[in-house]
Structures are given as structure tokens and as C-alpha cells.
């Protein structure tokens, strides 16, 4: 997985920050959906690698119930997902989905949803 993530870093479109991120959403039947960060001159129009991977999987017909894990590699070590991504995790990941965060050497830490998103905003908050 690390080697694939490293290869995908090359596809990052990050001319403004030069901060590259790749991500891979893996389903329960081990299909992989990769994403990279895509920046924009209008910074708010940028999208993170994690959300590209998730939306790519959804676009291809995957269901959130089939999401198993997500892997994240940044061009700096131990890149943690931003809180917009964590909100997206809360929308599409159940408590069993694991989040793997790599350093630039290929070592990783594994997090649970509860660790990264302990108090998610969800459908129950707007009903
Ligand atoms: Zn993000």
C-alpha cells in the first residue's frame, strides 16, 4: 500500500502549497480507490485526497456500508486528516472503518473512527 500511495503522490495537483497527499479508500472486497489533493487558485475550491478517494468510490457505485479502511500519505510525516475530511468520514464511515496514517518512511499508525471523530455532527443532530 505504501508504495502505491507514494506513486500516487506524483499525481497531486498542489502548485500553491507543494504539499502533496495521496489516499486510498479500500472496500470490504478489497477494491482500492485512490485520490490525491487537488488545489485551486481560489483556495476554498481545493479538495483533499481523502475526499477524492471517497467520492471516487461512491461515484463508481460503492456503498458506504462496504467501506473498510482508508490510507493516507502526505509529503510531510504523519499527515492527519483535516476536519472537513473528518466530517466526511463521519458521514460515510461506521465505527469499524480504520484510518491508516503513514509517515514518509512507510511506517503507519492505525486509528479508529472514535479516536479521530469522537463527537461527529450527523443526521441525528438535524432531526
Ligand atoms: Zn481534508
Coordinates of N, CA and C and ligand atoms in Angstrom, one line a residue:
X1 N 0.8 -1.2 0.0 CA 0.0 0.0 0.0 C 0.9 1.3 0.0
X2 N 1.9 1.3 0.8 CA 2.8 2.4 0.9 C 3.4 2.8 -0.4
X3 N 3.8 1.8 -1.2 CA 4.5 2.1 -2.5 C 3.5 2.7 -3.4
X4 N 2.2 2.2 -3.4 CA 1.2 2.7 -4.3 C 0.9 4.1 -3.9
X5 N 0.7 4.4 -2.6 CA 0.5 5.8 -2.2 C 1.6 6.7 -2.6
X6 N 2.8 6.2 -2.5 CA 3.9 7.0 -2.8 C 3.9 7.4 -4.3
X7 N 3.5 6.4 -5.1 CA 3.4 6.6 -6.6 C 2.3 7.7 -6.9
X8 N 1.2 7.6 -6.2 CA 0.1 8.5 -6.4 C 0.4 9.9 -6.0
X9 N 1.4 10.1 -5.1 CA 1.8 11.4 -4.7 C 2.2 12.3 -5.9
X10 N 2.7 11.6 -6.9 CA 3.1 12.3 -8.1 C 2.0 12.9 -8.8
X11 N 0.8 12.4 -8.6 CA -0.4 13.0 -9.3 C -1.0 14.2 -8.6
X12 N -0.6 14.4 -7.4 CA -1.1 15.6 -6.6 C -1.0 16.9 -7.4
X13 N -2.1 17.6 -7.4 CA -2.0 18.9 -8.1 C -1.9 20.0 -6.9
X14 N -0.7 20.4 -6.6 CA -0.5 21.2 -5.4 C 0.5 22.3 -5.7
X15 N 0.3 23.1 -6.8 CA 1.2 24.2 -7.1 C 1.3 25.3 -6.1
X16 N 0.4 25.4 -5.3 CA 0.4 26.6 -4.3 C 1.1 26.2 -3.0
X17 N 0.8 25.0 -2.5 CA 1.4 24.7 -1.2 C 2.6 23.7 -1.4
X18 N 2.7 23.0 -2.5 CA 3.7 22.0 -2.8 C 3.6 20.9 -1.7
X19 N 2.4 20.9 -1.0 CA 2.2 19.8 0.0 C 1.3 18.8 -0.7
X20 N 1.9 17.6 -0.8 CA 1.2 16.5 -1.6 C 0.6 15.5 -0.7
X21 N -0.6 15.0 -1.0 CA -1.2 14.0 -0.2 C -1.8 13.0 -1.2
X22 N -1.7 11.7 -0.8 CA -2.5 10.7 -1.6 C -3.2 9.8 -0.5
X23 N -4.3 9.2 -1.0 CA -5.1 8.5 -0.1 C -5.7 7.3 -0.9
X24 N -6.1 6.2 -0.1 CA -6.7 5.1 -0.8 C -7.8 4.6 0.1
X25 N -9.0 4.6 -0.5 CA -10.2 4.0 0.2 C -10.3 2.5 -0.2
X26 N -10.3 1.6 0.8 CA -10.4 0.2 0.5 C -11.8 -0.3 0.9
X27 N -12.4 -1.1 0.0 CA -13.7 -1.7 0.4 C -13.5 -3.1 1.0
X28 N -14.6 -3.6 1.5 CA -14.6 -4.9 2.2 C -14.2 -6.0 1.2
X29 N -14.4 -5.8 -0.1 CA -13.9 -6.8 -1.1 C -12.6 -6.4 -1.7
X30 N -11.9 -5.5 -1.0 CA -10.5 -5.1 -1.3 C -10.3 -4.4 -2.6
X31 N -11.4 -3.7 -3.0 CA -11.2 -2.8 -4.2 C -10.6 -1.5 -3.6
X32 N -9.7 -0.9 -4.4 CA -9.0 0.3 -4.0 C -9.4 1.5 -4.8
X33 N -9.6 2.6 -4.2 CA -9.9 3.8 -4.9 C -8.9 4.9 -4.4
X34 N -8.1 5.3 -5.3 CA -7.0 6.3 -4.9 C -7.5 7.7 -5.1
X35 N -7.0 8.6 -4.4 CA -7.2 10.0 -4.6 C -6.0 10.8 -4.2
X36 N -5.9 12.0 -4.8 CA -4.8 13.0 -4.4 C -5.4 14.3 -4.1
X37 N -4.7 15.2 -3.4 CA -5.2 16.5 -3.2 C -5.1 17.3 -4.6
X38 N -6.1 18.2 -4.8 CA -6.2 19.0 -6.0 C -6.5 20.4 -5.6
X39 N -5.5 21.3 -5.7 CA -5.6 22.6 -5.3 C -6.2 23.5 -6.3
X40 N -6.5 24.8 -5.9 CA -7.1 25.7 -6.8 C -6.6 27.1 -6.4
X41 N -6.5 28.0 -7.4 CA -6.1 29.4 -7.1 C -7.1 30.0 -6.1
X42 N -8.3 29.6 -6.2 CA -9.3 30.0 -5.2 C -9.2 28.9 -4.1
X43 N -8.5 29.1 -3.1 CA -8.1 28.0 -2.2 C -9.3 27.2 -1.7
X44 N -10.4 27.8 -1.4 CA -11.5 27.1 -0.9 C -12.1 26.1 -1.9
X45 N -11.7 26.2 -3.2 CA -12.2 25.2 -4.2 C -11.3 24.0 -4.2
X46 N -10.2 24.0 -3.4 CA -9.3 22.8 -3.3 C -10.1 21.6 -2.7
X47 N -9.6 20.4 -3.0 CA -10.2 19.2 -2.3 C -9.0 18.3 -1.9
X48 N -9.2 17.7 -0.7 CA -8.2 16.8 -0.1 C -8.3 15.4 -0.8
X49 N -7.1 14.7 -0.7 CA -7.0 13.4 -1.2 C -8.0 12.4 -0.7
X50 N -8.3 12.5 0.6 CA -9.2 11.6 1.3 C -10.6 11.7 0.7
X51 N -11.1 13.0 0.4 CA -12.4 13.2 -0.1 C -12.5 12.8 -1.6
X52 N -11.4 12.9 -2.3 CA -11.4 12.5 -3.7 C -11.5 10.9 -3.7
X53 N -10.8 10.2 -2.8 CA -10.9 8.8 -2.8 C -12.3 8.3 -2.4
X54 N -12.9 9.0 -1.4 CA -14.2 8.6 -1.0 C -15.3 8.9 -2.1
X55 N -15.2 10.0 -2.7 CA -16.2 10.4 -3.7 C -16.0 9.5 -5.0
X56 N -14.7 9.2 -5.3 CA -14.5 8.3 -6.4 C -15.2 6.9 -6.2
X57 N -15.0 6.4 -5.0 CA -15.6 5.1 -4.7 C -17.1 5.2 -4.8
X58 N -17.7 6.2 -4.2 CA -19.2 6.4 -4.3 C -19.6 6.6 -5.7
X59 N -18.9 7.3 -6.5 CA -19.2 7.6 -7.9 C -19.2 6.3 -8.7
X60 N -18.4 5.3 -8.3 CA -18.3 4.1 -9.0 C -19.3 3.1 -8.5
X61 N -20.1 3.5 -7.6 CA -21.2 2.6 -7.2 C -21.0 1.9 -5.9
X62 N -19.9 2.2 -5.2 CA -19.7 1.5 -3.9 C -20.6 2.2 -2.9
X63 N -21.0 1.4 -1.9 CA -21.9 1.8 -0.8 C -21.0 2.0 0.5
X64 N -21.4 3.0 1.2 CA -20.7 3.3 2.4 C -20.6 2.1 3.4
X65 N -21.6 1.2 3.4 CA -21.5 0.0 4.2 C -20.4 -0.9 3.8
X66 N -19.9 -0.7 2.6 CA -18.8 -1.6 2.2 C -17.4 -1.0 2.3
X67 N -17.3 0.2 2.9 CA -16.0 0.8 3.2 C -15.3 0.1 4.3
X68 N -14.1 -0.3 4.1 CA -13.3 -1.0 5.2 C -12.3 -0.1 5.9
X69 N -11.5 0.6 5.0 CA -10.4 1.3 5.6 C -10.0 2.4 4.6
X70 N -9.3 3.4 5.2 CA -8.7 4.5 4.3 C -7.2 4.7 4.7
X71 N -6.4 4.8 3.7 CA -4.9 5.0 4.0 C -4.5 6.4 3.5
X72 N -3.7 7.1 4.2 CA -3.3 8.5 3.9 C -1.8 8.6 4.0
X73 N -1.2 9.2 3.0 CA 0.2 9.6 3.0 C 0.4 11.0 2.5
X74 N 1.1 11.8 3.3 CA 1.4 13.1 3.0 C 2.9 13.3 2.7
X75 N 3.2 14.4 2.0 CA 4.6 14.6 1.7 C 5.4 15.1 2.9
X76 N 4.7 15.4 4.0 CA 5.3 15.6 5.3 C 4.9 14.4 6.2
X77 N 5.6 14.1 7.2 CA 5.3 12.9 8.0 C 4.0 13.0 8.8
X78 N 3.3 11.9 8.9 CA 2.2 11.7 9.8 C 1.1 12.8 9.6
X79 N 0.7 13.0 8.3 CA -0.3 14.0 7.9 C -1.6 13.6 8.5
X80 N -2.2 14.3 9.4 CA -3.5 14.0 9.9 C -4.6 14.5 9.0
X81 N -5.7 13.9 8.9 CA -6.8 14.4 8.1 C -7.4 15.7 8.7
X82 N -7.7 16.6 7.8 CA -8.3 17.9 8.3 C -9.7 17.6 8.8
X83 N -10.3 18.6 9.3 CA -11.6 18.4 9.9 C -12.8 18.4 8.9
X84 N -12.6 18.9 7.7 CA -13.6 18.7 6.7 C -13.6 17.3 6.3
X85 N -12.4 16.7 6.2 CA -12.3 15.2 5.9 C -12.9 14.4 7.0
X86 N -12.6 14.8 8.2 CA -13.2 14.0 9.3 C -14.7 14.1 9.3
X87 N -15.2 15.2 8.9 CA -16.7 15.3 8.8 C -17.2 14.4 7.7
X88 N -16.4 14.3 6.6 CA -16.8 13.4 5.6 C -16.7 11.9 6.1
X89 N -15.7 11.6 6.8 CA -15.6 10.3 7.4 C -16.8 10.0 8.2
X90 N -17.3 11.0 9.0 CA -18.4 10.8 9.9 C -19.7 10.5 9.1
X91 N -19.7 11.0 7.9 CA -20.9 10.8 7.0 C -20.9 9.4 6.4
X92 N -19.7 8.9 6.1 CA -19.6 7.7 5.3 C -19.0 6.5 6.0
X93 N -18.3 6.7 7.1 CA -17.7 5.6 7.8 C -18.4 5.2 9.1
X94 N -18.6 3.8 9.3 CA -19.1 3.4 10.6 C -17.9 3.3 11.5
X95 N -18.2 2.9 12.7 CA -17.2 2.8 13.8 C -16.1 1.8 13.5
X96 N -16.3 0.9 12.6 CA -15.3 -0.2 12.3 C -14.3 0.2 11.2
X97 N -14.6 1.3 10.5 CA -13.6 1.7 9.5 C -12.3 2.2 10.1
X98 N -11.2 1.7 9.7 CA -9.9 2.1 10.2 C -9.2 3.1 9.4
X99 N -8.5 4.0 10.0 CA -7.8 5.0 9.3 C -6.3 4.8 9.5
X100 N -5.5 4.6 8.4 CA -4.1 4.4 8.5 C -3.4 5.6 8.0
X101 N -2.5 6.1 8.9 CA -1.7 7.4 8.6 C -0.3 7.0 8.5
X102 N 0.3 7.3 7.3 CA 1.7 6.9 7.1 C 2.7 8.0 7.3
X103 N 3.9 7.6 7.7 CA 5.0 8.6 7.7 C 5.7 8.4 6.3
X104 N 6.7 9.2 6.1 CA 7.3 9.2 4.8 C 8.3 8.0 4.6
X105 N 8.5 7.2 5.7 CA 9.3 6.0 5.6 C 8.4 4.8 5.4
X106 N 7.1 4.9 5.5 CA 6.2 3.7 5.3 C 5.7 3.2 6.6
X107 N 6.1 3.7 7.7 CA 5.5 3.3 9.0 C 4.1 3.9 9.1
X108 N 3.2 3.3 9.8 CA 1.9 3.9 9.9 C 1.3 3.7 11.3
X109 N 0.4 4.6 11.6 CA -0.4 4.5 12.8 C -1.8 4.2 12.4
X110 N -2.5 3.3 13.1 CA -3.9 2.9 12.8 C -4.8 3.6 13.8
X111 N -5.8 4.3 13.3 CA -6.8 5.0 14.2 C -8.2 4.4 13.9
X112 N -9.0 4.5 15.0 CA -10.4 4.2 14.9 C -11.2 5.4 14.6
X113 N -12.4 5.3 14.1 CA -13.2 6.5 13.9 C -13.5 7.2 15.2
X114 N -13.6 6.4 16.3 CA -13.9 7.1 17.6 C -12.7 7.9 18.0
X115 N -11.5 7.5 17.7 CA -10.3 8.3 18.0 C -10.2 9.6 17.2
X116 N -10.5 9.5 16.0 CA -10.4 10.7 15.1 C -11.6 11.6 15.1
X117 N -12.8 11.0 15.3 CA -14.0 11.7 15.3 C -14.9 11.4 16.5
X118 N -14.5 11.8 17.7 CA -15.2 11.4 18.9 C -16.6 12.0 19.0
X119 N -16.8 13.2 18.5 CA -18.1 13.8 18.6 C -18.6 14.3 17.2
X120 N -19.0 13.4 16.4 CA -19.3 13.8 15.0 C -20.7 14.5 14.9
X121 N -20.7 15.4 14.0 CA -22.0 16.0 13.6 C -22.7 15.1 12.6
X122 N -23.9 14.7 12.9 CA -24.5 13.7 12.0 C -26.0 14.0 11.8
X123 N -26.6 13.1 11.1 CA -28.0 13.2 10.7 C -28.9 13.5 12.0
X124 N -28.5 12.7 13.1 CA -29.3 12.9 14.3 C -29.3 14.3 14.9
X125 N -28.3 15.1 14.5 CA -28.2 16.5 15.0 C -29.2 17.4 14.3
X126 N -29.7 17.0 13.1 CA -30.6 18.0 12.4 C -32.0 17.5 12.4
X127 N -32.3 16.4 13.1 CA -33.7 15.9 13.1 C -34.4 16.5 14.3
Ligands
LIG1 ZN1 -9.0 17.2 4.3

